[in-house]
Coordinates of C-alpha atoms in Angstrom, one line a residue:
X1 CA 18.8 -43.6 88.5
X2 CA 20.7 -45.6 86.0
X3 CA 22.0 -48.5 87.3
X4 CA 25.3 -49.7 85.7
X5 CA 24.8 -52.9 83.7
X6 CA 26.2 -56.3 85.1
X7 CA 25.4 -59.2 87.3
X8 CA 25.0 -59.8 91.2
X9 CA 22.6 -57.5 91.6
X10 CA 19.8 -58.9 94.5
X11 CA 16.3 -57.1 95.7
X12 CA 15.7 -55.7 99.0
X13 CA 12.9 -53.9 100.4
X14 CA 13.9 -51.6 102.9
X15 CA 10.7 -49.6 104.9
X16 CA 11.2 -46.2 106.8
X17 CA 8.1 -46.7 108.9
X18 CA 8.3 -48.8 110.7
X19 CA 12.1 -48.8 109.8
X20 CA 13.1 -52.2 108.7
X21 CA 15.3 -53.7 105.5
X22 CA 14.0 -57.1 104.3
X23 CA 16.0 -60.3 103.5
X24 CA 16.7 -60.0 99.6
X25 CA 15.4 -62.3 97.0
X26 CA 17.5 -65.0 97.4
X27 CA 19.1 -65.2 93.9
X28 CA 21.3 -63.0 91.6
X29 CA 19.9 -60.3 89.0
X30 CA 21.8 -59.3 85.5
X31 CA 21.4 -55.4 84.8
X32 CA 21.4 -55.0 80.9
X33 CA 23.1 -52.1 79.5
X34 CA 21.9 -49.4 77.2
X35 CA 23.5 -48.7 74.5
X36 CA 25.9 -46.6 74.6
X37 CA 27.5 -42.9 73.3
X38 CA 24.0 -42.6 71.1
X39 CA 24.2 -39.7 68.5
X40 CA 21.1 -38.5 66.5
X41 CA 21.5 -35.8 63.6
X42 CA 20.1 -34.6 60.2
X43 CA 21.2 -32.3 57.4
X44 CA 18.1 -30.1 58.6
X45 CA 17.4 -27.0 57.5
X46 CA 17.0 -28.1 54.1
X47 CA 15.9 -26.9 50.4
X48 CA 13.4 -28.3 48.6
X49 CA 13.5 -30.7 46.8
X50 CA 16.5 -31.5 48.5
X51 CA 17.3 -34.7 50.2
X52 CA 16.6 -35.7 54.0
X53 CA 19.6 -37.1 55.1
X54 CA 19.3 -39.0 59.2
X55 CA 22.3 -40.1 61.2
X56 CA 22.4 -41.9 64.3
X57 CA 25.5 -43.9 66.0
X58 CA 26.5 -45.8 69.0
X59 CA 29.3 -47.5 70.6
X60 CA 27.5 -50.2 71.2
X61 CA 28.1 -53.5 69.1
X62 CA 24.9 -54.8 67.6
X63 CA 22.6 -52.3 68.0
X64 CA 20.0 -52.2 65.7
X65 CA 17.8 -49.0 64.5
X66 CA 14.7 -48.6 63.7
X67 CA 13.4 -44.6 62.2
X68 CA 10.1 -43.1 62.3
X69 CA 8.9 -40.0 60.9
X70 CA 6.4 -37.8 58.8
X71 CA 4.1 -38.9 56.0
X72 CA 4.8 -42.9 57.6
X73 CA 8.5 -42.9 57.2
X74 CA 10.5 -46.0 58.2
X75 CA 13.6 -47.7 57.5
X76 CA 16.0 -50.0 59.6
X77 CA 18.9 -48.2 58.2
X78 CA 21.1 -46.7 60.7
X79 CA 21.6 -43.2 58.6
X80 CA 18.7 -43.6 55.9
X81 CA 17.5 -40.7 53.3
X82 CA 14.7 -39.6 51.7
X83 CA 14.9 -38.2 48.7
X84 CA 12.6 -34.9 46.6
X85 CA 11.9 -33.2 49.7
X86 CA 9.0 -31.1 49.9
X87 CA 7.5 -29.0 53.2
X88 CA 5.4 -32.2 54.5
X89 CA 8.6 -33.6 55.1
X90 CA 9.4 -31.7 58.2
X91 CA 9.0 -32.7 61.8
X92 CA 10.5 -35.2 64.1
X93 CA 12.2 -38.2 63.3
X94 CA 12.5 -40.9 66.2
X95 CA 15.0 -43.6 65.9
X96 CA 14.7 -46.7 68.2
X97 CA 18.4 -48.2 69.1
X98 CA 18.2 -51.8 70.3
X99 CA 20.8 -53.3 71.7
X100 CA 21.9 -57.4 70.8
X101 CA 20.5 -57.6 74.8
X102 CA 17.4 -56.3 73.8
X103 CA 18.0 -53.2 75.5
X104 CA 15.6 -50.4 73.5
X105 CA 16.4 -46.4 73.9
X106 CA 14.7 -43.8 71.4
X107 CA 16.4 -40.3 70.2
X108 CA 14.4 -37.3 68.6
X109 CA 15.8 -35.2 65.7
X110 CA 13.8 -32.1 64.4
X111 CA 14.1 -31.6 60.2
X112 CA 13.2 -28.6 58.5
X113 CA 12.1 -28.9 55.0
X114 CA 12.3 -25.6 53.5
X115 CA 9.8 -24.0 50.8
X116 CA 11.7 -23.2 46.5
X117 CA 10.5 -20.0 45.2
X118 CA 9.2 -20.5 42.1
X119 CA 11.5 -20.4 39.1
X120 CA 12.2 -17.3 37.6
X121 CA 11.8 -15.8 34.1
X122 CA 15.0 -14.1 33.2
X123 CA 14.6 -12.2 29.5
X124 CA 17.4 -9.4 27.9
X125 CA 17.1 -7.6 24.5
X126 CA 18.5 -10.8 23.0
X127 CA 20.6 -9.3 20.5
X128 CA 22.4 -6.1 20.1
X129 CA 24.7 -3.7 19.0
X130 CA 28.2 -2.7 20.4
X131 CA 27.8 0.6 22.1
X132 CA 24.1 -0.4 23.1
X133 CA 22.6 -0.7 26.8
X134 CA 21.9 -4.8 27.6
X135 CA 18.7 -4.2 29.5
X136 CA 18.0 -7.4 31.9
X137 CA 14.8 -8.5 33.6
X138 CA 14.0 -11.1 35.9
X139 CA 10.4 -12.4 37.4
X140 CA 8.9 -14.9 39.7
X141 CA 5.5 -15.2 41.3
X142 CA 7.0 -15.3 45.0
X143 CA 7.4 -12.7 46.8
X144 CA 9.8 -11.7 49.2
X145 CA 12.8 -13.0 46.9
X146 CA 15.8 -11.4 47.0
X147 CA 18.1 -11.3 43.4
X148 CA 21.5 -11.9 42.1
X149 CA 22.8 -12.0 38.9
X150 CA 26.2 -12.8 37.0
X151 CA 26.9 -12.7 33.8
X152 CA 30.5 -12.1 30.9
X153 CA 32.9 -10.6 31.6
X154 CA 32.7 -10.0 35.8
X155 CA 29.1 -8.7 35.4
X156 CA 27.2 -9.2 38.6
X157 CA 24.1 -7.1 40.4
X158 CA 21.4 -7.6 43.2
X159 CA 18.6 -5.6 41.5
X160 CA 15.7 -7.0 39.7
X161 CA 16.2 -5.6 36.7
X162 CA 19.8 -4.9 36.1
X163 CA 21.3 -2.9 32.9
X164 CA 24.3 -2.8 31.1
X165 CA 25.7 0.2 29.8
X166 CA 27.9 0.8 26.2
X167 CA 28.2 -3.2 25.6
X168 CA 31.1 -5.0 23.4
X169 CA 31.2 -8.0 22.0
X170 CA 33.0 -9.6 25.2
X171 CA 30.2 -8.8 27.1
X172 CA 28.1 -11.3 24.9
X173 CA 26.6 -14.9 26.6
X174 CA 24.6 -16.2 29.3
X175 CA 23.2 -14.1 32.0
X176 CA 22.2 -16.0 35.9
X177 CA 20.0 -14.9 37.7
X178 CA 19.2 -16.3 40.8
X179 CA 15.9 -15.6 43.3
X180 CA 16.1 -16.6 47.2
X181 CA 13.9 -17.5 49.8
X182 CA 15.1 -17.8 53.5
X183 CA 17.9 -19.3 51.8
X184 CA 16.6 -21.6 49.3
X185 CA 17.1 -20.4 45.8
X186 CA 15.9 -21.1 42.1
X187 CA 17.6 -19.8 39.0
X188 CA 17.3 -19.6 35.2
X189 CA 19.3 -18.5 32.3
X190 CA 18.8 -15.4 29.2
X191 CA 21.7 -15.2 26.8
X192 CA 22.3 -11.9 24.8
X193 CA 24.2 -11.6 21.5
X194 CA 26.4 -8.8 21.5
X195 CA 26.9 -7.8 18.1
X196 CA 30.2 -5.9 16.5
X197 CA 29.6 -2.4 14.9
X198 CA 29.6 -3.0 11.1
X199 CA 32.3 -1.7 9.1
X200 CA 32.0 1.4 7.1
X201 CA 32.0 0.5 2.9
X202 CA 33.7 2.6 0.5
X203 CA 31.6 4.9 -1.7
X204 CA 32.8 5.5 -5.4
X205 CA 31.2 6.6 -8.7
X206 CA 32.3 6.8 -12.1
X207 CA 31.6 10.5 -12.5
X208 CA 31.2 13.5 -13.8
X209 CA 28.2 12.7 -15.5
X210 CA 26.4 14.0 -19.1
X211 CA 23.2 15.3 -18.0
X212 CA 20.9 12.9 -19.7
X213 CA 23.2 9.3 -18.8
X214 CA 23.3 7.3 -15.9
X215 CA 25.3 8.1 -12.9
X216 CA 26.8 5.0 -11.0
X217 CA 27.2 4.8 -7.9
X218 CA 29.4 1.7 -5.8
X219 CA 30.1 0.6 -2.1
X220 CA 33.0 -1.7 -1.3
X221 CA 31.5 -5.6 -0.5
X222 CA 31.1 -6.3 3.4
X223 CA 30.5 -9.7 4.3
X224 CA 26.5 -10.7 4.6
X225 CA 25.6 -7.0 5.0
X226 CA 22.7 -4.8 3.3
X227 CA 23.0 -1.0 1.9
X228 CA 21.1 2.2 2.4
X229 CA 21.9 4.7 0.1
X230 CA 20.2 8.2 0.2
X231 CA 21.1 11.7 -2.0
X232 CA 20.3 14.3 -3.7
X233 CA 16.6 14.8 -5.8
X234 CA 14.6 12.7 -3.0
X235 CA 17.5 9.6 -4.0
X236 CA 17.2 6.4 -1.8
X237 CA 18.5 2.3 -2.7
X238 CA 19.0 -0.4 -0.6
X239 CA 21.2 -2.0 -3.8
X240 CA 25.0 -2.3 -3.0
X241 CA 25.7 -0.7 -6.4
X242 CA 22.8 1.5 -8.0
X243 CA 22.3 3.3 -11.0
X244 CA 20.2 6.4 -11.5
X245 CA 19.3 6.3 -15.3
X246 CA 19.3 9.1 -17.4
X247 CA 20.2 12.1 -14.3
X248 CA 19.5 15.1 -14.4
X249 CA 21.1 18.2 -12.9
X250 CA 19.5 17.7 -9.4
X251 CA 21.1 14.6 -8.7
X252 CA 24.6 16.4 -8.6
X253 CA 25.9 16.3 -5.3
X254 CA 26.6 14.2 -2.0
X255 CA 25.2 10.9 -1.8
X256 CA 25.6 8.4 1.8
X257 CA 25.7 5.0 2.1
X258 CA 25.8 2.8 5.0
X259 CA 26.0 -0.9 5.8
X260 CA 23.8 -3.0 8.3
X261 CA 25.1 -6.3 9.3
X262 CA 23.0 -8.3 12.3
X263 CA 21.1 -5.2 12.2
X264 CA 23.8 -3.3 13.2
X265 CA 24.1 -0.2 11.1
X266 CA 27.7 1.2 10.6
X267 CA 29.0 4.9 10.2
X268 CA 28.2 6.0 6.7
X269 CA 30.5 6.9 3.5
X270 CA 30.0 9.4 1.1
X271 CA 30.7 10.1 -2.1
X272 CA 30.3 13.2 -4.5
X273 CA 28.8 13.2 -7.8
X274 CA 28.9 15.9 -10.2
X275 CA 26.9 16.4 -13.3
X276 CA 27.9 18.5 -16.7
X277 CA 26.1 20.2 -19.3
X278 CA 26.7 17.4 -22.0
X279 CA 25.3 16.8 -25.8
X280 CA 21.4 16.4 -25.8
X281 CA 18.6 15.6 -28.6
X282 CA 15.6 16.4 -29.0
X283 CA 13.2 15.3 -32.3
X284 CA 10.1 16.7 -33.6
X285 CA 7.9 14.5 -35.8
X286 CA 5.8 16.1 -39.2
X287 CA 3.1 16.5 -39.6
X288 CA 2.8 15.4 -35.6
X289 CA 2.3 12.2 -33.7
X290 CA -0.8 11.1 -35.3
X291 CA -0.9 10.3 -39.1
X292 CA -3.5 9.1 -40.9
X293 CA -3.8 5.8 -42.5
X294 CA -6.2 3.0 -43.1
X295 CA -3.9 0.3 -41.9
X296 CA -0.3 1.5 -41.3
X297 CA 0.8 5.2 -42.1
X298 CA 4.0 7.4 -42.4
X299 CA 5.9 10.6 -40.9
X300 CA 9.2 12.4 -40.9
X301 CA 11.1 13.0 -37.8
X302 CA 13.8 15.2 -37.5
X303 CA 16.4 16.0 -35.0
X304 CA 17.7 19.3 -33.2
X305 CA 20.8 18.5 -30.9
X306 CA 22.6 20.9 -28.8
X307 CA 26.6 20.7 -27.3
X308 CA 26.9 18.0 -29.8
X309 CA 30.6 19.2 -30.9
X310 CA 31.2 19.1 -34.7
X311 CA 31.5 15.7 -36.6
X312 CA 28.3 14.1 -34.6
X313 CA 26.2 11.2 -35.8
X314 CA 23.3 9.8 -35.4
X315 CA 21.6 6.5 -35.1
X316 CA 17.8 6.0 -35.4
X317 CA 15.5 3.6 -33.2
X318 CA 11.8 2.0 -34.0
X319 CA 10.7 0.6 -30.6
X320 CA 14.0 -0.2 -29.2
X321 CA 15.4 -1.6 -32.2
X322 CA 18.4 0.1 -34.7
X323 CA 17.0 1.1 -38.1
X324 CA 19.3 0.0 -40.7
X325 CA 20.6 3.0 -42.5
X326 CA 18.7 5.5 -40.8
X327 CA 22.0 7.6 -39.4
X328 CA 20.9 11.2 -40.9
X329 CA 19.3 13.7 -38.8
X330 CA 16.3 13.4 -40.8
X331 CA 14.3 9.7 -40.9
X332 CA 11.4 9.4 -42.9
X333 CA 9.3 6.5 -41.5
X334 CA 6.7 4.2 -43.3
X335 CA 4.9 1.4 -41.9
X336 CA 3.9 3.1 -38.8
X337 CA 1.3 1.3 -36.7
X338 CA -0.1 2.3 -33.7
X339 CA 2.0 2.6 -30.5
X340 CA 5.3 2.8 -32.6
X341 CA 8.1 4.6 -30.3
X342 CA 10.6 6.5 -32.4
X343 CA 13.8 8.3 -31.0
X344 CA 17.6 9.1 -32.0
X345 CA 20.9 8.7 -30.5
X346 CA 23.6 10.9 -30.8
X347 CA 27.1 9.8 -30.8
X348 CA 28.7 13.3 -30.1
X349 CA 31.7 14.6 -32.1
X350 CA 34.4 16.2 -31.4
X351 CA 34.8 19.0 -28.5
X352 CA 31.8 18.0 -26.5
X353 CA 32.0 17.9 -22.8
X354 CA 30.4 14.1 -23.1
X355 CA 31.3 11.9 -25.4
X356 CA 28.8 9.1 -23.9
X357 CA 26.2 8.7 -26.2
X358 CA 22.9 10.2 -25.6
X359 CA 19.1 8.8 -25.9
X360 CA 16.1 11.8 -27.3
X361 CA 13.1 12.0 -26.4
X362 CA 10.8 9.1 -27.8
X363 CA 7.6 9.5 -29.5
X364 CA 4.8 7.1 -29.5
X365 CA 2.3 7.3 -33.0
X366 CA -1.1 7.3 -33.2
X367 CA -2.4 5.7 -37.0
X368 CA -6.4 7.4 -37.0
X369 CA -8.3 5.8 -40.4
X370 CA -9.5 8.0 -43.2
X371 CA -13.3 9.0 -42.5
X372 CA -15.7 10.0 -44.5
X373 CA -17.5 13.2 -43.7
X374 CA -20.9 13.9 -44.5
X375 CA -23.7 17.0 -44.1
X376 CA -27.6 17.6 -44.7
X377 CA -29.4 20.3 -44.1
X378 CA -32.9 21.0 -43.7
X379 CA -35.4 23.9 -43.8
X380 CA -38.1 25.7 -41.0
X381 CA -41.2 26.2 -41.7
X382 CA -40.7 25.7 -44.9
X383 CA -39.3 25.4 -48.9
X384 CA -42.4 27.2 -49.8
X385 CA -42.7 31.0 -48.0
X386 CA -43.4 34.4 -49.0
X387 CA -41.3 37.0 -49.0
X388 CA -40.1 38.5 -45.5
X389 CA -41.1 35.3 -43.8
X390 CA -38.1 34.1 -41.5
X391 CA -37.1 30.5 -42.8
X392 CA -34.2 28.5 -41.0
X393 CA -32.4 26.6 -42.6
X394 CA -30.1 23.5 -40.0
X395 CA -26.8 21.7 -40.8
X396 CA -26.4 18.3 -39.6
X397 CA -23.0 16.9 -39.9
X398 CA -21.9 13.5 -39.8
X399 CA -18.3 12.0 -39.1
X400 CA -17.1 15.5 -39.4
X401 CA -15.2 15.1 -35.9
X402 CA -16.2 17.0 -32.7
X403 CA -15.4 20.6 -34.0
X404 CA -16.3 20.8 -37.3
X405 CA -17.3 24.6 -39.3
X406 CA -19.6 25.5 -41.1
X407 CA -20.1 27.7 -44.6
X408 CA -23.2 29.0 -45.6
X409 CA -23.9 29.5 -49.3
X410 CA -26.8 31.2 -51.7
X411 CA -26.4 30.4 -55.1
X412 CA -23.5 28.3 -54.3
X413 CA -21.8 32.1 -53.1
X414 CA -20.5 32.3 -49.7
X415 CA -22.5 33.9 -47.3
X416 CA -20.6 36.5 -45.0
X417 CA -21.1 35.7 -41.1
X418 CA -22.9 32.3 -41.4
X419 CA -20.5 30.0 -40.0
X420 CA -22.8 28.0 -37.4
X421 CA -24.9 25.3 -38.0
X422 CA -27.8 27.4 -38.5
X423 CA -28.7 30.2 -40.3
X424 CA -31.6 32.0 -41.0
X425 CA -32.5 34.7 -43.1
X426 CA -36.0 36.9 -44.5
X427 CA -34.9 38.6 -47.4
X428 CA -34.7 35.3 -49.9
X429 CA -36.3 34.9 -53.1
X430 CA -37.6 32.8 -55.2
X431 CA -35.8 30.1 -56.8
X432 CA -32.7 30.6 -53.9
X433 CA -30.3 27.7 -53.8
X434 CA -29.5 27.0 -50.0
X435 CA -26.2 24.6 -49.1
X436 CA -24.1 24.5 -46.3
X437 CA -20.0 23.6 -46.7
X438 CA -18.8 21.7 -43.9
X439 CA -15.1 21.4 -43.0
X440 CA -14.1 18.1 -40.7
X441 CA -12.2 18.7 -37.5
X442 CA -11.5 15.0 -37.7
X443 CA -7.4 14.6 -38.2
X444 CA -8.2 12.0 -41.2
X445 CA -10.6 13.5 -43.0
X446 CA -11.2 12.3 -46.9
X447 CA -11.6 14.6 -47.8
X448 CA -11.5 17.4 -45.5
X449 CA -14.8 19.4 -47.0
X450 CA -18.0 18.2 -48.2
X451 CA -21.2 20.3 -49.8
X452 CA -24.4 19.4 -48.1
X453 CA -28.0 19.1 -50.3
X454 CA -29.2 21.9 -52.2
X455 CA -32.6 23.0 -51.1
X456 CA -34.6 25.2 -53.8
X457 CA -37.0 28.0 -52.4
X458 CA -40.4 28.5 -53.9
X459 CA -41.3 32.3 -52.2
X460 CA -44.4 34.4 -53.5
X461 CA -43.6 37.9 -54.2
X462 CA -45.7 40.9 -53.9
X463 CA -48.3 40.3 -51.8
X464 CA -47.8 37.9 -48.8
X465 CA -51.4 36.6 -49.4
X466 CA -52.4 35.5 -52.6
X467 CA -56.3 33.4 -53.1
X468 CA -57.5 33.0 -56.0
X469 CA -62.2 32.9 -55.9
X470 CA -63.6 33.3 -52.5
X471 CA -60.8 33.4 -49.4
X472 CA -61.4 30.6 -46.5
X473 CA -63.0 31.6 -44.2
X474 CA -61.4 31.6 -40.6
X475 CA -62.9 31.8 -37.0
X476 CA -63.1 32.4 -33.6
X477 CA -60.3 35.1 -33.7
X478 CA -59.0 35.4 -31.5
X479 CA -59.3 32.0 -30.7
X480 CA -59.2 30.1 -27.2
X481 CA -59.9 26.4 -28.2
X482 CA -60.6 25.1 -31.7
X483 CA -59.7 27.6 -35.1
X484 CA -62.1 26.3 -37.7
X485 CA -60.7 26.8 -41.6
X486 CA -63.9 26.5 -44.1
X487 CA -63.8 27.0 -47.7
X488 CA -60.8 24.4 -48.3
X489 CA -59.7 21.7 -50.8
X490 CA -58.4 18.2 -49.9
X491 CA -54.7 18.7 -50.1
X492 CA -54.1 22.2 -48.4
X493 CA -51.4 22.5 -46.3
X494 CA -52.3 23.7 -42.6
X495 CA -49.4 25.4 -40.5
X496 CA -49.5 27.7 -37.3
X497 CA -46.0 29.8 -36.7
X498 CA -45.2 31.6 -34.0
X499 CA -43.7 35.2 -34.6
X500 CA -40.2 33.6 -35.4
X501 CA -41.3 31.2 -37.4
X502 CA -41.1 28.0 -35.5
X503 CA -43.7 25.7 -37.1
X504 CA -46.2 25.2 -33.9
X505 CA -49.2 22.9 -35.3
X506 CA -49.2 21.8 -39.0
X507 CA -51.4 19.1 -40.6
X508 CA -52.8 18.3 -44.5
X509 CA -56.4 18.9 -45.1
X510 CA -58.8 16.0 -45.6
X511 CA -62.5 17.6 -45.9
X512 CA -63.2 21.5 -47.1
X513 CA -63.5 22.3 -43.3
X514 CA -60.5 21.3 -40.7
X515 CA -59.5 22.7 -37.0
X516 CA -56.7 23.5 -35.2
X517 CA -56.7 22.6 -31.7
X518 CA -54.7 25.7 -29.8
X519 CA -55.5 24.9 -26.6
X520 CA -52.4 23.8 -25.3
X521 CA -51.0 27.2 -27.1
X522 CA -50.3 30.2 -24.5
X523 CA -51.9 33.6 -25.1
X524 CA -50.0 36.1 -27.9
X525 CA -49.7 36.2 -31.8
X526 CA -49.3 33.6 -34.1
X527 CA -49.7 33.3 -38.1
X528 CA -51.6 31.0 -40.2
X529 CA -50.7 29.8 -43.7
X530 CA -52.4 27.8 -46.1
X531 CA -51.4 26.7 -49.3
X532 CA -53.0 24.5 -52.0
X533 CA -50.1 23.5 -53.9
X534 CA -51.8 25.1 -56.8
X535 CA -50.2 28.9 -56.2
X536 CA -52.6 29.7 -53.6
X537 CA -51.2 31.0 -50.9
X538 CA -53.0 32.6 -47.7
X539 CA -51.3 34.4 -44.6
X540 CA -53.2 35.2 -41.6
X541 CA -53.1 36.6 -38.0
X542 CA -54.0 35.0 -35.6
X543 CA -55.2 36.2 -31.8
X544 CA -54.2 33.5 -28.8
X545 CA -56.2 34.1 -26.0

């Protein structure tokens, strides 16, 4: 039992068996006291990384304390702390009182040191619209947490993933949310930016509009904001004030615009535009838009206009630029070079529905240099024939464009039906005169028709065959290889047709005796001639087999 502190205090031994109490020790014993009214506490349960806080008291004077604990904790303090708390931390902590007698007495608390969740991610749409849904969204990696969130304007929920419906601008700022864990929490912050509905412009043009100028269209200036603007014809503009140049009657009608500020697109405006039938001009240029030249060249223009009203005028343009003087609705232009743009504008008179002046159409010019043409013609098999023999006779033209036609002539007349460039014919005689006429489709042509060559015909009449002594002699025929000609002079033309007169095999005799190889020939009829130059003339048939 505890024994009261103090002095007088003696020892005796006292037995039961055999029953007997002993003298005592002959001197006087202290009793030192405890010390006294001992408290032992702690802030446990705790958060991490909050701190351990220990307290221990006593009503006795002098006491002195000395804690243990977890991880080697010790301190002489008599309520000491330990600060970033972490799990390890928990467990017993002993303190040891002493008293100034030396009187030593040990306490116990239990601490609890309890495990953070880890932090969470909280995100939102981060900025939007009046009117819009705020869509919230939290995360952590512990599970088990439960949630809680606050936010503007008395906002508050326990769900994960919280939303906000039909937003204003008071509803804008920073959004809590906090995660727990058996009562230890961890939060983090998302602000969202809450944007006002942008104001709705005013919409204006300057109409009605001439068909043919440009319609105008305006929205009233809001603060940092950008346009959309759609309409009639396929119309669209993200300009504040647009301009659609030189309308026409489909872009009569409604046109919207709206404004977007923070992304925030505002209700839209409208505005009508309607189009009249106003003066017009149109020119036409003579001969056309391509004139000839060899460096620079010339044309008239002239101009038609319609709902002009009476007292019009005009004013003439080369490539942009006002031509002095030129206020008629005729212009005669010199100088042209190519890629000159030439248009009118008419300043409409009195009683039109527009009096804006109007822009024509504008035409570009083409300057082509004069060319030469040029045409020779040449005859198949020959200048020398007989009579009845088919000769073909073949234009070639040269710088006479891509189209060019042809004329025929015999005797310098023309010859009816021979307009391609080539013609034949069996029925000439002798000392014909063969040209050809040849008109350029070239648009410059200088000049525009040329006379090819002049080729004389030298045909035999009467006989077709005419030898003068012994005829050469011809053989195999028919013929499959080699045709042997005997009975020749040096000099005599060698020629083998076919039936339409295409010259097959021709050559100019050396020796008295010459061949004809017609081996690559296929099998039918073909016709020999010879001639010596000296009016002997010799036609034969020959057999291919």
């Amino acid at each position: 039992r505890t024994t009261a502190g103090g002095t007088g205090y003696r020892i005796r031994i006292v037995s039961s068996n055999p029953s007997s109490i002993s003298f005592d020790n002959g001197s006087n014993i202290q009793v030192k006291a405890l010390a006294a009214n001992r408290t032992v506490s702690s802030n446990s349960p705790l958060c991490e990384p909050d701190t351990v806080r220990l307290f221990s008291n006593t009503s006795t004077a002098g006491t002195t304390f000395s804690w243990a604990g977890p991880l080697s904790f010790t301190s002489t303090l008599q309520n000491p702390k330990t600060g970033n708390s972490t799990t390890v931390h928990s467990g017993q902590y002993i303190v040891t009182m002493t008293t100034n007698q030396g009187c030593v007495s040990k306490d116990t608390t239990t601490v609890t040191v309890k495990p953070l969740p880890q932090k969470p991610v909280a995100n939102n749409d981060t900025s939007l619209c009046t009117g819009a849904t705020l869509n919230l969204s939290a995360s952590t990696a512990t599970s088990g947490v439960s949630w809680s969130w606050t936010g503007p304007n008395s906002f508050s929920s326990t769900s994960q993933s919280p939303n906000r419906t039909s937003v204003t601008t008071a509803d804008a700022g920073n959004y809590i949310v906090t995660a727990t864990l058996n009562g230890c929490s961890r939060r983090d912050t998302t602000n969202a930016t809450v944007f006002a509905i942008t104001a709705i412009p005013m919409a204006s043009n300057s109409g009605p509009y001439c068909i043919g100028s440009d319609i105008e269209l305006s929205a009233s200036s809001i603060p940092a904001a950008t346009y959309t603007w759609s309409g009639p014809n396929g119309f669209t503009s993200n300009v504040r004030n647009p301009v659609i140049p030189a309308a026409t009657l489909a872009y009569a009608g409604t046109y919207s615009v709206y404004a977007t500020v923070n992304g925030c697109n505002g209700s839209p405006a409208t505005t009508t535009v309607a189009m009249v039938t106003g003066p017009s001009v149109n020119i036409f240029p003579s001969p056309n838009d391509t004139v000839c030249g060899n460096t620079t060249g010339s044309a008239s223009f002239t101009a038609v206009p319609t709902n002009a009203g009476t007292g019009f005028g005009y004013q003439w343009y080369k490539n942009g630029n006002s031509v002095a003087g030129a206020t008629n609705s005729t212009y005669a232009a010199t100088g042209i070079s190519t890629g000159d743009v030439y248009s009118v504008k008419l300043i409409p008179g009195t009683g039109a529905a527009c009096t804006t002046p109007v822009n024509s159409n504008g035409i570009q010019m083409t300057v082509m240099p004069y060319i030469t043409p040029s045409v020779t013609i040449t005859v198949s098999p020959d200048s020398i024939a007989w009579y009845g023999l088919l000769l073909t006779f073949t234009a070639t033209a040269t710088n006479a464009g891509n189209n060019p036609t042809y004329q025929w002539k015999r005797n310098n007349q023309n010859l009816t039906g021979a307009l391609s460039n080539t013609w034949g014919a069996t029925n000439l005689t002798d000392n014909d005169r063969i040209s050809c006429e040849v008109t350029s489709s070239y648009i410059c042509p200088q000049p525009s028709k040329v006379t090819s060559n002049s080729i004389r015909l030298k045909i035999s009449t009467g006989v077709k065959s005419a030898w003068a002594g012994k005829a050469p002699n011809i053989y195999p025929n028919p013929v499959k290889n080699l045709l042997i000609i005997e009975g020749i002079q040096s000099g005599t033309i060698i020629q083998l047709n076919d039936v339409t007169g295409k010259t097959l095999l021709r050559k100019t005799a050396i020796n008295q005796t010459e061949t004809l190889n017609t081996q690559n020939l296929i099998p039918g009829n073909y016709i020999l001639l010879l001639d010596d130059n000296k009016g002997n003339r010799l036609q034969v048939k020959v057999v291919k087999e």
